[in-house]
Amino acid sequence: MEAIFDDLSSALRAPPARLRARYGAIVLRLAESLATGLAIGVGFAIVHAFAG
């Protein structure tokens, strides 16, 4: 039981997560979605150019 409180107290004393570390994963996911959408759009444009 004492080990649980030691872990809890060390977690509470840890410095808060920086803004960059907190939102880095969200920004990376948005960039991934943007790149995927761009690749799909370019693919449609190429198919449309060859079909027309």
XYZ file of N, CA and C in Angstrom:
156
model
N 0.825 -1.182 0.000
C 0.000 0.000 0.000
C 0.875 1.254 0.000
N 1.962 1.176 0.719
C 2.852 2.332 0.798
C 3.514 2.609 -0.546
N 3.778 1.561 -1.318
C 4.386 1.734 -2.639
C 3.444 2.490 -3.575
N 2.153 2.258 -3.431
C 1.173 2.964 -4.265
C 1.228 4.464 -3.976
N 1.306 4.811 -2.683
C 1.368 6.226 -2.321
C 2.683 6.854 -2.759
N 3.775 6.078 -2.743
C 5.056 6.596 -3.222
C 4.995 6.898 -4.711
N 4.378 5.981 -5.477
C 4.227 6.211 -6.913
C 3.343 7.421 -7.189
N 2.276 7.542 -6.431
C 1.352 8.663 -6.610
C 2.028 9.983 -6.280
N 2.792 10.015 -5.198
C 3.442 11.266 -4.827
C 4.526 11.647 -5.829
N 5.234 10.664 -6.378
C 6.251 10.991 -7.391
C 5.597 11.470 -8.681
N 4.432 10.935 -9.008
C 3.723 11.388 -10.205
C 3.214 12.814 -10.031
N 2.781 13.143 -8.830
C 2.285 14.494 -8.585
C 3.415 15.518 -8.536
N 4.610 15.086 -8.152
C 5.751 16.001 -8.107
C 6.416 16.168 -9.465
N 6.087 15.336 -10.433
C 6.694 15.420 -11.756
C 6.274 16.731 -12.424
N 7.153 17.316 -13.225
C 6.780 18.564 -13.905
C 5.657 18.311 -14.907
N 4.790 19.275 -15.096
C 3.681 19.080 -16.040
C 4.201 18.935 -17.466
N 3.438 18.230 -18.264
C 3.826 18.014 -19.662
C 3.836 19.341 -20.410
N 4.843 19.522 -21.215
C 4.930 20.763 -21.989
C 3.890 20.752 -23.094
N 3.588 21.920 -23.585
C 2.573 22.062 -24.621
C 2.950 21.283 -25.870
N 4.230 21.296 -26.222
C 4.671 20.592 -27.416
C 4.504 19.084 -27.264
N 4.818 18.557 -26.113
C 4.678 17.120 -25.888
C 3.212 16.714 -25.844
N 2.373 17.597 -25.335
C 0.958 17.266 -25.188
C 0.243 17.243 -26.539
N 0.524 18.222 -27.390
C -0.200 18.336 -28.650
C 0.583 17.808 -29.845
N 1.765 17.280 -29.639
C 2.579 16.774 -30.742
C 1.902 15.638 -31.491
N 1.268 14.736 -30.755
C 0.608 13.594 -31.391
C -0.599 14.050 -32.216
N -1.318 15.044 -31.722
C -2.487 15.547 -32.448
C -2.048 16.218 -33.746
N -1.003 17.017 -33.682
C -0.505 17.696 -34.877
C 0.018 16.678 -35.884
N 0.698 15.653 -35.397
C 1.198 14.607 -36.295
C 0.049 13.873 -36.971
N -1.015 13.601 -36.244
C -2.183 12.925 -36.826
C -2.867 13.806 -37.879
N -2.969 15.113 -37.607
C -3.564 16.024 -38.586
C -2.713 16.116 -39.848
N -1.400 16.139 -39.689
C -0.510 16.176 -40.852
C -0.626 14.891 -41.663
N -0.776 13.774 -40.973
C -0.953 12.499 -41.662
C -2.249 12.486 -42.470
N -3.322 12.993 -41.894
C -4.601 13.039 -42.593
C -4.535 13.977 -43.797
N -3.869 15.102 -43.638
C -3.720 16.043 -44.739
C -2.922 15.429 -45.886
N -1.838 14.730 -45.565
C -1.023 14.089 -46.599
C -1.801 12.988 -47.309
N -2.592 12.236 -46.564
C -3.401 11.182 -47.176
C -4.448 11.774 -48.115
N -5.110 12.830 -47.682
C -6.101 13.487 -48.533
C -5.484 14.076 -49.785
N -4.308 14.648 -49.644
C -3.612 15.203 -50.796
C -3.230 14.105 -51.784
N -2.752 12.972 -51.276
C -2.375 11.858 -52.148
C -3.599 11.300 -52.885
N -4.714 11.199 -52.210
C -5.941 10.717 -52.858
C -6.397 11.707 -53.915
N -6.342 12.993 -53.616
C -6.741 14.011 -54.592
C -5.859 14.008 -55.819
N -4.559 13.859 -55.633
C -3.644 13.787 -56.780
C -3.923 12.534 -57.599
N -4.219 11.438 -56.925
C -4.555 10.200 -57.639
C -5.799 10.365 -58.490
N -6.834 10.986 -57.946
C -8.050 11.234 -58.726
C -7.769 12.162 -59.907
N -6.943 13.157 -59.703
C -6.620 14.077 -60.779
C -5.875 13.379 -61.921
N -4.971 12.483 -61.567
C -4.222 11.743 -62.597
C -5.157 10.827 -63.370
N -6.034 10.123 -62.657
C -6.995 9.229 -63.338
C -7.922 10.044 -64.231
N -8.388 11.177 -63.740
C -9.275 12.023 -64.527
C -8.566 12.561 -65.777
N -7.292 12.885 -65.649
C -6.532 13.396 -66.799
C -6.354 12.318 -67.863
N -6.110 11.087 -67.443
C -5.936 9.996 -68.421
C -7.261 9.544 -69.015
N -8.333 9.638 -68.248
C -9.637 9.178 -68.723
C -10.263 10.181 -69.677
N -9.932 11.445 -69.512
C -10.598 12.458 -70.333
C -9.786 12.775 -71.504
